Short mmCIF file of C-alpha atoms and ligand atoms in Angstrom, two decimals:
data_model
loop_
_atom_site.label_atom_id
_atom_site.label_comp_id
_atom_site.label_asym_id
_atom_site.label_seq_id
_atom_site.Cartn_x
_atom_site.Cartn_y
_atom_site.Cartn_z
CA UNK A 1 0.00 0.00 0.00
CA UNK A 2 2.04 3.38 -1.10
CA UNK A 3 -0.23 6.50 0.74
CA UNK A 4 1.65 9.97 0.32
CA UNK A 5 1.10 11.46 3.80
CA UNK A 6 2.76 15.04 3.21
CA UNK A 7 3.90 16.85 0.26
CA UNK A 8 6.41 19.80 0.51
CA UNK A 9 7.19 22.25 -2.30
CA UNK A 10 10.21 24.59 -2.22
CA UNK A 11 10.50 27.28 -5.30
CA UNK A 12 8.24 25.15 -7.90
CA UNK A 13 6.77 26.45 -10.30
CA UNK A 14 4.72 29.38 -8.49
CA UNK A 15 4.67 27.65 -5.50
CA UNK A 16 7.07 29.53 -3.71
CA UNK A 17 6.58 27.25 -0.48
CA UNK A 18 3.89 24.63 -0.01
CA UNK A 19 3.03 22.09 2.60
CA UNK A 20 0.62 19.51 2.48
CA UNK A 21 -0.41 17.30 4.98
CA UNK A 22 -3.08 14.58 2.32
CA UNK A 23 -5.54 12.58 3.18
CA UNK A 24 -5.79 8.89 2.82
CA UNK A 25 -8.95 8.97 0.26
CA UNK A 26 -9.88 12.45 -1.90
CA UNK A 27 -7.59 15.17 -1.96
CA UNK A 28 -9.39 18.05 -3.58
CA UNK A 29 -7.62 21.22 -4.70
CA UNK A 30 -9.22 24.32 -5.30
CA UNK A 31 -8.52 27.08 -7.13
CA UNK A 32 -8.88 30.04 -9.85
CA UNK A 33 -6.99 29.66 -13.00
CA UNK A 34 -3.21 30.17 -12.46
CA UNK A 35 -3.45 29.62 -9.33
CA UNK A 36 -0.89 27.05 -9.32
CA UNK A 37 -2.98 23.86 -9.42
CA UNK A 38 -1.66 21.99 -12.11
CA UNK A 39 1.91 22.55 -10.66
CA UNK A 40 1.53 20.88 -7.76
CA UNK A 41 0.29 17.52 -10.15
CA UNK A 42 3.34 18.37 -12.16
CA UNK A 43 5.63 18.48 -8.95
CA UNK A 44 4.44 14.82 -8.19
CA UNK A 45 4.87 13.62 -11.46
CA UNK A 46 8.81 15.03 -11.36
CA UNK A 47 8.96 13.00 -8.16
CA UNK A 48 7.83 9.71 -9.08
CA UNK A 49 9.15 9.84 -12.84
CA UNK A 50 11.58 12.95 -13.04
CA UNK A 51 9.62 14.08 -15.89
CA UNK A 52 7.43 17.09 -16.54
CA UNK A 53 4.28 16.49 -18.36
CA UNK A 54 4.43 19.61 -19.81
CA UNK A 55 7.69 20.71 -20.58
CA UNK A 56 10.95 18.97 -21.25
CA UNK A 57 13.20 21.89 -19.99
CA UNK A 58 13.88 21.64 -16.26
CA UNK A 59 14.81 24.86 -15.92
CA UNK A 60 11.28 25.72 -16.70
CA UNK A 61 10.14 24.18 -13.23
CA UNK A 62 12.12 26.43 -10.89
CA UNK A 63 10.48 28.96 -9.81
CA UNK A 64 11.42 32.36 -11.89
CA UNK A 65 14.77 34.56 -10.15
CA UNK A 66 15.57 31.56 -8.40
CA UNK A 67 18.28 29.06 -9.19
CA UNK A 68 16.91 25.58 -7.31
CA UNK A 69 14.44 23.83 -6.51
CA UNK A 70 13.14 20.92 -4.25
CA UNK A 71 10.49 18.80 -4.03
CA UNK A 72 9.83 16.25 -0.67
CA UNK A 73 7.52 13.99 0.28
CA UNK A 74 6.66 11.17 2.70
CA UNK A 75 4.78 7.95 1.86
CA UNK A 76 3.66 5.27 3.90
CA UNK A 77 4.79 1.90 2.26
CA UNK A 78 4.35 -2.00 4.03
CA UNK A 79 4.20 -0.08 7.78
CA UNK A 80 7.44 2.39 7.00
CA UNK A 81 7.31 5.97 6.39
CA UNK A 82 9.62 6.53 3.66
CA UNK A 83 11.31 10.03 3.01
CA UNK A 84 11.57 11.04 -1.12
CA UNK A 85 13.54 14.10 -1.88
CA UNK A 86 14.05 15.75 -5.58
CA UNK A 87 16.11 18.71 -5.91
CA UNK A 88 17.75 20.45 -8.98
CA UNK A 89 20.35 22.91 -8.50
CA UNK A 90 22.79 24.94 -11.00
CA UNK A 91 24.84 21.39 -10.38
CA UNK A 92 22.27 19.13 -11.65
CA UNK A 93 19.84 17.12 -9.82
CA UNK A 94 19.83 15.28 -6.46
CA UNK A 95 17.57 12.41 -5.76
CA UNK A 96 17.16 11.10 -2.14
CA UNK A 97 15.63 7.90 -0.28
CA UNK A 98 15.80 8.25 2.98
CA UNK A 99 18.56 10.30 3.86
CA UNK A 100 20.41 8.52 0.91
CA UNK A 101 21.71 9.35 -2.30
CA UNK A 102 20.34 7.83 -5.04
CA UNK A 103 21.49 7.20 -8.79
CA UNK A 104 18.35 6.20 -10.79
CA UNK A 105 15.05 7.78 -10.31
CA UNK A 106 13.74 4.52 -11.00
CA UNK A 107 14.56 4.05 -7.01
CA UNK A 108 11.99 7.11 -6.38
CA UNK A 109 9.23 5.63 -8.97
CA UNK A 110 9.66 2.41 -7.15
CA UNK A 111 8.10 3.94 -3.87
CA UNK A 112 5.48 6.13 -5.75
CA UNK A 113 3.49 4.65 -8.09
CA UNK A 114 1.66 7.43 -9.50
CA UNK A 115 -1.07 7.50 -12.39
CA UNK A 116 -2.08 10.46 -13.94
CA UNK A 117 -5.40 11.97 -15.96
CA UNK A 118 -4.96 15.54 -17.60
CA UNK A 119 -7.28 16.73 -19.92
CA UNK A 120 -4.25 15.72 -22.46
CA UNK A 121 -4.52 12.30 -21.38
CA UNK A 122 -7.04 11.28 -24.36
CA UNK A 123 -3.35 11.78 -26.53
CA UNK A 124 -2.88 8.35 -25.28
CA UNK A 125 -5.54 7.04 -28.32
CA UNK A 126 -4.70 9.88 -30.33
CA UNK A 127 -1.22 10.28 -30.69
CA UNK A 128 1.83 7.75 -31.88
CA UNK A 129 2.68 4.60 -30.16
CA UNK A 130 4.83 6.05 -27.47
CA UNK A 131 2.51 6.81 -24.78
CA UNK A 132 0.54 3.58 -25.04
CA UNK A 133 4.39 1.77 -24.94
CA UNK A 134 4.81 3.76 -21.83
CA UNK A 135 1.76 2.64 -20.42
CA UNK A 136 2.56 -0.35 -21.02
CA UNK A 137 6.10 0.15 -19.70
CA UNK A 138 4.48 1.37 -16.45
CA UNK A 139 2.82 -1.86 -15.43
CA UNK A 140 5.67 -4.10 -16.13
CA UNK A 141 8.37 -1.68 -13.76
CA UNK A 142 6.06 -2.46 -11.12
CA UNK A 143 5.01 -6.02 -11.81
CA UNK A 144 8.61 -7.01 -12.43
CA UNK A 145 11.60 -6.00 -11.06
CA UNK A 146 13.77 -7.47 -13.94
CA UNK A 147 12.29 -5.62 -16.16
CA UNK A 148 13.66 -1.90 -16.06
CA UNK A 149 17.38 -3.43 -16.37
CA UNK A 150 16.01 -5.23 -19.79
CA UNK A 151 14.59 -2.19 -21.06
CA UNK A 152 18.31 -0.17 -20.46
CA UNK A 153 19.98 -2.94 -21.88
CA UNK A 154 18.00 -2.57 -24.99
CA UNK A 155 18.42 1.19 -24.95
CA UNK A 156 22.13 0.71 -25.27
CA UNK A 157 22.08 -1.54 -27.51
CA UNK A 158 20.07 0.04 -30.02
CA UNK A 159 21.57 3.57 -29.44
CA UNK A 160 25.43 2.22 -30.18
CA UNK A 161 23.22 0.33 -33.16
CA UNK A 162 21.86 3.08 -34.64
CA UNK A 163 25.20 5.36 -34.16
CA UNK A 164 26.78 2.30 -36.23
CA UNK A 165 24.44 2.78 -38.63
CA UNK A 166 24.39 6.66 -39.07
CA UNK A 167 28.54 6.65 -39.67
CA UNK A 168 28.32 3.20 -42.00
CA UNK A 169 31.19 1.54 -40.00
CA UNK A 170 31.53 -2.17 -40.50
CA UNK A 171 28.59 -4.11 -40.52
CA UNK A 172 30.46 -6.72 -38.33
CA UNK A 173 30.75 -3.69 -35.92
CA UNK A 174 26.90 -2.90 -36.39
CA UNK A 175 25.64 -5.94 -36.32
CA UNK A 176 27.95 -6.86 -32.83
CA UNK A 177 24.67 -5.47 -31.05
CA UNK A 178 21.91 -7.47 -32.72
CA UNK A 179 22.56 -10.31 -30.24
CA UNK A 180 21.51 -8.32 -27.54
CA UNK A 181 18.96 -6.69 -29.24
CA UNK A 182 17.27 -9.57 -29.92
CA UNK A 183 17.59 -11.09 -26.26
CA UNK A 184 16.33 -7.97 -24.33
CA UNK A 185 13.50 -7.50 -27.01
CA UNK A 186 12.46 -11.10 -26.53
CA UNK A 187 12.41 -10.07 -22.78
CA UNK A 188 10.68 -7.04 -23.09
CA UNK A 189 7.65 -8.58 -25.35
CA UNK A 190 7.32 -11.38 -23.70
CA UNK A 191 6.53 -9.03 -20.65
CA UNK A 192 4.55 -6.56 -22.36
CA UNK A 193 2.51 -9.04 -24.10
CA UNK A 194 1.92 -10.98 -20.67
CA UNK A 195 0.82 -8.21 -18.94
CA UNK A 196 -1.46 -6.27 -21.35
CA UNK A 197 -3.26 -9.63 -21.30
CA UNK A 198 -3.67 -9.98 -18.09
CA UNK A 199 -4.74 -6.46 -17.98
CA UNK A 200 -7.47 -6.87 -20.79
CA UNK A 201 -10.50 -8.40 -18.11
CA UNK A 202 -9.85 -5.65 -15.94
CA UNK A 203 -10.16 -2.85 -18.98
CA UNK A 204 -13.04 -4.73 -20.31
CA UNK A 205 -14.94 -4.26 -16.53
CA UNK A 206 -14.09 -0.97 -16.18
CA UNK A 207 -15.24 -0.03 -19.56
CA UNK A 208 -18.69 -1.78 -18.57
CA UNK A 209 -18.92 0.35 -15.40
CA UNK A 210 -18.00 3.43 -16.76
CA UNK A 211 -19.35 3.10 -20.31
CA UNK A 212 -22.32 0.33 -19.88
CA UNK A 213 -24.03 1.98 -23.64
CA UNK A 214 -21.21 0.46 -25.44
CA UNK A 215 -22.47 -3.47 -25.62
CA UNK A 216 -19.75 -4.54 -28.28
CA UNK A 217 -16.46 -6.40 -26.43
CA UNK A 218 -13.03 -4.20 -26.90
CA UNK A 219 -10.79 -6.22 -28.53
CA UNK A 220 -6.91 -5.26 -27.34
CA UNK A 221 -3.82 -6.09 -29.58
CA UNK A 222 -0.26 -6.64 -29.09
CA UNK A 223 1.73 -5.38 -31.80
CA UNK A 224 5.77 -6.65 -30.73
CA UNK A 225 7.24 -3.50 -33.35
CA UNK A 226 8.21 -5.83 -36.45
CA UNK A 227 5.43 -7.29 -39.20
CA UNK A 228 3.48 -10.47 -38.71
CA UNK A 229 5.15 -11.83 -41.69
CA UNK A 230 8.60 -12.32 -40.10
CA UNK A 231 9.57 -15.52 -38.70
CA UNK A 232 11.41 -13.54 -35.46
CA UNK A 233 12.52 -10.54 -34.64
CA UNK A 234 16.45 -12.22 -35.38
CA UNK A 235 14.85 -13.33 -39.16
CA UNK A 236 13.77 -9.64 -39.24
CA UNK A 237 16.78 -7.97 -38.56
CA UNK A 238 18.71 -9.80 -41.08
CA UNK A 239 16.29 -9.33 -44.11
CA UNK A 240 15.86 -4.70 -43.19
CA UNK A 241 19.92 -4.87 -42.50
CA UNK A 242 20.49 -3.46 -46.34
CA UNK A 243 17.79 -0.76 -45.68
CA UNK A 244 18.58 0.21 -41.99
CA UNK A 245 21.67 1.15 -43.16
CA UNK A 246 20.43 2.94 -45.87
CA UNK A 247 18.39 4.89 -43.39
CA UNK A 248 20.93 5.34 -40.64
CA UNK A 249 19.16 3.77 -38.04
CA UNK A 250 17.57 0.73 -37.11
CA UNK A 251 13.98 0.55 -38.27
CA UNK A 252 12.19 -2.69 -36.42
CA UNK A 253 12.37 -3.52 -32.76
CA UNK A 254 10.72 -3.09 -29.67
CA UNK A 255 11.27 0.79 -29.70
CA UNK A 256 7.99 0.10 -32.09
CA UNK A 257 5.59 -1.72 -30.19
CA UNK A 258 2.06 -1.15 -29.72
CA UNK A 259 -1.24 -1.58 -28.59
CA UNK A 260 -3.83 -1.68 -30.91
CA UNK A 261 -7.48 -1.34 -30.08
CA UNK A 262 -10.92 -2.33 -30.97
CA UNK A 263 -14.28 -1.10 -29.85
CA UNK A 264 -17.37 -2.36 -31.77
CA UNK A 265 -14.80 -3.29 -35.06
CA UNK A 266 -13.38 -0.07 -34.93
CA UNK A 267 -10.58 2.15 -33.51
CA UNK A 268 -11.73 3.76 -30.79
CA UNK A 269 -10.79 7.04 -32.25
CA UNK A 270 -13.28 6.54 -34.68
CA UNK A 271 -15.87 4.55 -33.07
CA UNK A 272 -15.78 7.17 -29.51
CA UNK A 273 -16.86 10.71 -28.56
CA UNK A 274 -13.79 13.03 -27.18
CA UNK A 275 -15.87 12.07 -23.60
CA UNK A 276 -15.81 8.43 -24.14
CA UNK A 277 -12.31 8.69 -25.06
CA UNK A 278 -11.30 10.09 -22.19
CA UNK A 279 -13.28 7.08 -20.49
CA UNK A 280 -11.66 4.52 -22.11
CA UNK A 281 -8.42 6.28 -20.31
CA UNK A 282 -10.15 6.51 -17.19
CA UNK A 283 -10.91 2.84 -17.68
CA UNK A 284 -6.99 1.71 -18.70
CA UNK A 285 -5.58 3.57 -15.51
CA UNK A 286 -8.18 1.90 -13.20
CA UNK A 287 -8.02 -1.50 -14.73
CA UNK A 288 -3.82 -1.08 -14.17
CA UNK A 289 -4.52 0.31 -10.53
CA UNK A 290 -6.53 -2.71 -9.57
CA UNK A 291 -4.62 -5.45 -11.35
CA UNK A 292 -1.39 -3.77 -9.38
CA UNK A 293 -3.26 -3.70 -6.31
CA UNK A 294 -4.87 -7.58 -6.84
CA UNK A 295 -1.10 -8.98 -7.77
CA UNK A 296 1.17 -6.86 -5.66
CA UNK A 297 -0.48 -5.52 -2.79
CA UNK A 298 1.07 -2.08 -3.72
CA UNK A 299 -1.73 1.27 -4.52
CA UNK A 300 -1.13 3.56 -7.38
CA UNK A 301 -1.90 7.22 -5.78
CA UNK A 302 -4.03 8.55 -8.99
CA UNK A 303 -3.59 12.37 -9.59
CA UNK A 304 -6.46 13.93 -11.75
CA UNK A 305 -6.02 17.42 -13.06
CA UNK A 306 -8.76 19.53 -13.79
CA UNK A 307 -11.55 16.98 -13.41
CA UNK A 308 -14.61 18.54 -14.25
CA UNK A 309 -12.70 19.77 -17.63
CA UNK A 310 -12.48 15.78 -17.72
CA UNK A 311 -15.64 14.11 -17.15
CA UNK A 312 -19.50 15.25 -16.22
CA UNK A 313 -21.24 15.23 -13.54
CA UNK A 314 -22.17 12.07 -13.94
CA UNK A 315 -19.11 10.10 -14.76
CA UNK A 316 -17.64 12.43 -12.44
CA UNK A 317 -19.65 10.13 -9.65
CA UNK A 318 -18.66 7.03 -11.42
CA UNK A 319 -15.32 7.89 -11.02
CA UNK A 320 -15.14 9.00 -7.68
CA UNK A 321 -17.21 5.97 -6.44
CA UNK A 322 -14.71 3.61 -7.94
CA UNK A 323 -11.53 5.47 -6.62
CA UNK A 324 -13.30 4.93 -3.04
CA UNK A 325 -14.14 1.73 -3.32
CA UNK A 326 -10.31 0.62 -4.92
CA UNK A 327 -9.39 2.56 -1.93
CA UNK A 328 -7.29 4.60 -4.17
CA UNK A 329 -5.64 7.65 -3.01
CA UNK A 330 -6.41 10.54 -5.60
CA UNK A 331 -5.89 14.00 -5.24
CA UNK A 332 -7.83 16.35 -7.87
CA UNK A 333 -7.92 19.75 -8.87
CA UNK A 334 -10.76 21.98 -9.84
CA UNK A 335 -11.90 25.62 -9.94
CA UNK A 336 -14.77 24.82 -7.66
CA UNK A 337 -15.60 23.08 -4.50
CA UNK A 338 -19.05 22.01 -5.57
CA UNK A 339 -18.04 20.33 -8.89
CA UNK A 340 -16.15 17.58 -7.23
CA UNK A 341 -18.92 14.91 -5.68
CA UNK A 342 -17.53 14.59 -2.02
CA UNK A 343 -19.05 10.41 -0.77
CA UNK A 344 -16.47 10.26 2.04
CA UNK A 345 -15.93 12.79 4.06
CA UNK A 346 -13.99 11.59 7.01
CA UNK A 347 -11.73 10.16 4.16
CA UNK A 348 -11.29 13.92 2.39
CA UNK A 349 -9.35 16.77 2.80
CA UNK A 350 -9.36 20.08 0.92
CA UNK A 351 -6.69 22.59 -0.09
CA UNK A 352 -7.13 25.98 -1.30
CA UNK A 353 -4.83 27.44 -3.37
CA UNK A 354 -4.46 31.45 -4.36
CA UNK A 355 -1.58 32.45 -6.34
CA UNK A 356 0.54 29.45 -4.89
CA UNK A 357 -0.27 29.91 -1.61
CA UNK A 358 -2.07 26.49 -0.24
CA UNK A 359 -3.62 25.89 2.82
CA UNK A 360 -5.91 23.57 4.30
CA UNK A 361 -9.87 24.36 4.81
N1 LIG B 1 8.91 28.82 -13.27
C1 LIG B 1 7.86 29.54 -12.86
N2 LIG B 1 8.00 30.48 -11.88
C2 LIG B 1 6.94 31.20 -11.45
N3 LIG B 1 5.70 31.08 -11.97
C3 LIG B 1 5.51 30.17 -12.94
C4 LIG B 1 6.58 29.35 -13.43
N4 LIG B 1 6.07 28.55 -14.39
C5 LIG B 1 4.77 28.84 -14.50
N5 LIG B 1 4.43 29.82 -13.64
C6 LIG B 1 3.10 30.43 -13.40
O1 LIG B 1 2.44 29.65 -12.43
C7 LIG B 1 1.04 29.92 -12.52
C8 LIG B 1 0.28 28.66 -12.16
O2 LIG B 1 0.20 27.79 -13.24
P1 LIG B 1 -0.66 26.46 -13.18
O3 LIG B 1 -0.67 25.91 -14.55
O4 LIG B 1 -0.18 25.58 -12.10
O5 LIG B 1 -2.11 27.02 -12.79
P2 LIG B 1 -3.51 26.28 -12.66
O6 LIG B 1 -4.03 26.58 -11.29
O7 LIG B 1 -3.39 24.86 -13.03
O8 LIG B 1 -4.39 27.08 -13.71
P3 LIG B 1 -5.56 26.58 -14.72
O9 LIG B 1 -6.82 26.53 -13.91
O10 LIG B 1 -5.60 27.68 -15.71
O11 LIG B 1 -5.16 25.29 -15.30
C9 LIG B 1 0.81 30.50 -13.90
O12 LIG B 1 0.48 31.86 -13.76
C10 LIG B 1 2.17 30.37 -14.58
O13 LIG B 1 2.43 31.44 -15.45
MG1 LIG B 2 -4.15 23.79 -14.62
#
């Protein structure tokens, strides 16, 4: 069970200096546009993934005339109280797990499993595969610990690959990675594959609760990031060699895989409304959530930006009542109180935010 107890921002964003002491259910923050809402989501996400969702300069997330930074939190994990600390300075950035320096932020993701909704998250139908293979990505770091070291080893690989390719040295030289391109890939399919099946039941119940007017079953798709035709992946680097170096880089692998799906014979982009879109990614972070919950014991804490930009008021209750009854921690922001259906009380608090200033009400 991962439950963030307190959240402290130091020269974020606009958010000068922020404490917050959450609750173990709802977290609702309130506030006017610009008030800062949205940064403290982003600050969470830079904890548990040291990525911004909305900018890829990190400069961007200090706070202007300022030169650092630092983000801390505590989460309750298995009966411990662990300490996460982010900070980035002129020198770089400094991660920290209780009172320890760390290397990989993969350490810090480990303790926070975080899930998050924007009202950009519908991009995960719309745009290329990248965001579904990092969905994908997501479950299998927390389902299997071998997995993130596969996934580097495959990085490597295909990055000294591809730099053979771009300067056409030797194709013995080139071809010196394929070996372990073809290992970790087998490694890294096999996983995704596994688990986006295993997944599937739990998308297709969500789906029902959330979208019960769609009767048709989904139908989900592994594609491994190489054509059907070829006999393996090894078959299929051998016959593209001639035209990968041609293009400079390497063009099949699992850097391609996907998920394709299938609602009532079509793609959903076709076959859903923008609002049912953003449903059927309501129902793929819930169906992970629970499946993590059901096989590890561990909770996903769920942060949903701008929720009533998100869903109406109807879903909006859907929603809620399914967080509750996962006993998912979620905090969510809106511009007012009364949007956000409140069905547990004792398990709520609420934080008001003007011009980065938070406090509790
Ligand atoms: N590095 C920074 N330093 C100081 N202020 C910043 C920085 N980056 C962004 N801001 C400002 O912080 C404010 C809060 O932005 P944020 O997106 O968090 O607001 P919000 O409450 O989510 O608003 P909305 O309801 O419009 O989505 C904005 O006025 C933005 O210009
Ligand atoms: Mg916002």
């Amino acid at each position: 069970m991962a439950r963030l107890k307190t959240l402290q921002l130091t020269q974020f964003r606009n958010l000068h200096q922020a404490w917050l002491s959450l609750a173990p259910g709802l977290n609702v923050i309130i506030g006017d546009n610009a008030a800062g809402k949205t940064s403290v989501i982003e600050a969470l996400w830079v904890m548990a993934s040291g990525r911004s969702f909305r900018t890829t300069k990190p400069q961007q997330l200090i706070e202007i005339n300022h030169t650092d930074m630092t983000l801390y939190c505590e989460v309750e994990q298995d009966a411990h109280t662990h300490k996460l600390g982010l900070q980035r300075t002129t020198n770089g950035l400094e991660l920290r797990l209780d009172g320890q320096n760390l290397k990989n932020q993969s350490e810090l993701a480990r303790h926070l499993p975080i899930q998050l909704l924007t009202p950009e998250s519908h991009r995960l139908l719309e745009e290329g595969p990248k965001a579904r293979r990092q969905f994908l990505d997501w479950g299998c770091f927390y389902h299997h610990p071998s997995f993130i070291q596969a996934w580097r080893h495959y990085q490597r690989a295909l990055k000294q690959r591809n730099h053979s390719l771009k300067k056409q040295l030797p194709s013995a030289q080139t071809r010196l990675w394929d070996a372990q391109l073809i290992e970790t890939s087998e490694q890294i399919n096999h996983l995704r594959a596994e688990y986006l099946s295993a997944l599937t039941p739990y998308l297709t119940d969500f789906i029902q609760h959330l979208m019960p007017e769609l009767d048709s079953q989904i139908d989900v798709r592994f594609y491994p990031g190489w054509p059907a035709n070829q006999a393996s992946y090894a078959t299929c680097l051998d016959e593209h060699y001639v035209r990968d170096v041609q293009l400079g880089h390497t063009q099949y692998g699992c850097h391609r895989s996907d998920i394709k799906f299938r609602i009532q014979q079509q793609e959903p982009l076709v076959s859903l409304s923008r609002g049912q879109q953003k449903l059927f990614v309501c129902a793929l972070l819930l169906a992970q959530a629970q499946y993590l919950q059901k096989q590890t014991q561990n909770s996903v804490v769920m942060l949903i930006d701008d929720l009533p930009a998100e869903l109406d008021s109807q879903h909006r209750n859907t929603l809620m009542s399914l967080l509750q009854s996962l006993n998912i921690q979620h905090l969510v922001t809106t511009t007012a109180a009364d949007l956000i259906p409140i069905l547990n009380p004792e398990n709520t608090a609420f934080f008001e935010i003007q011009q980065g200033k938070i406090q509790a009400i």
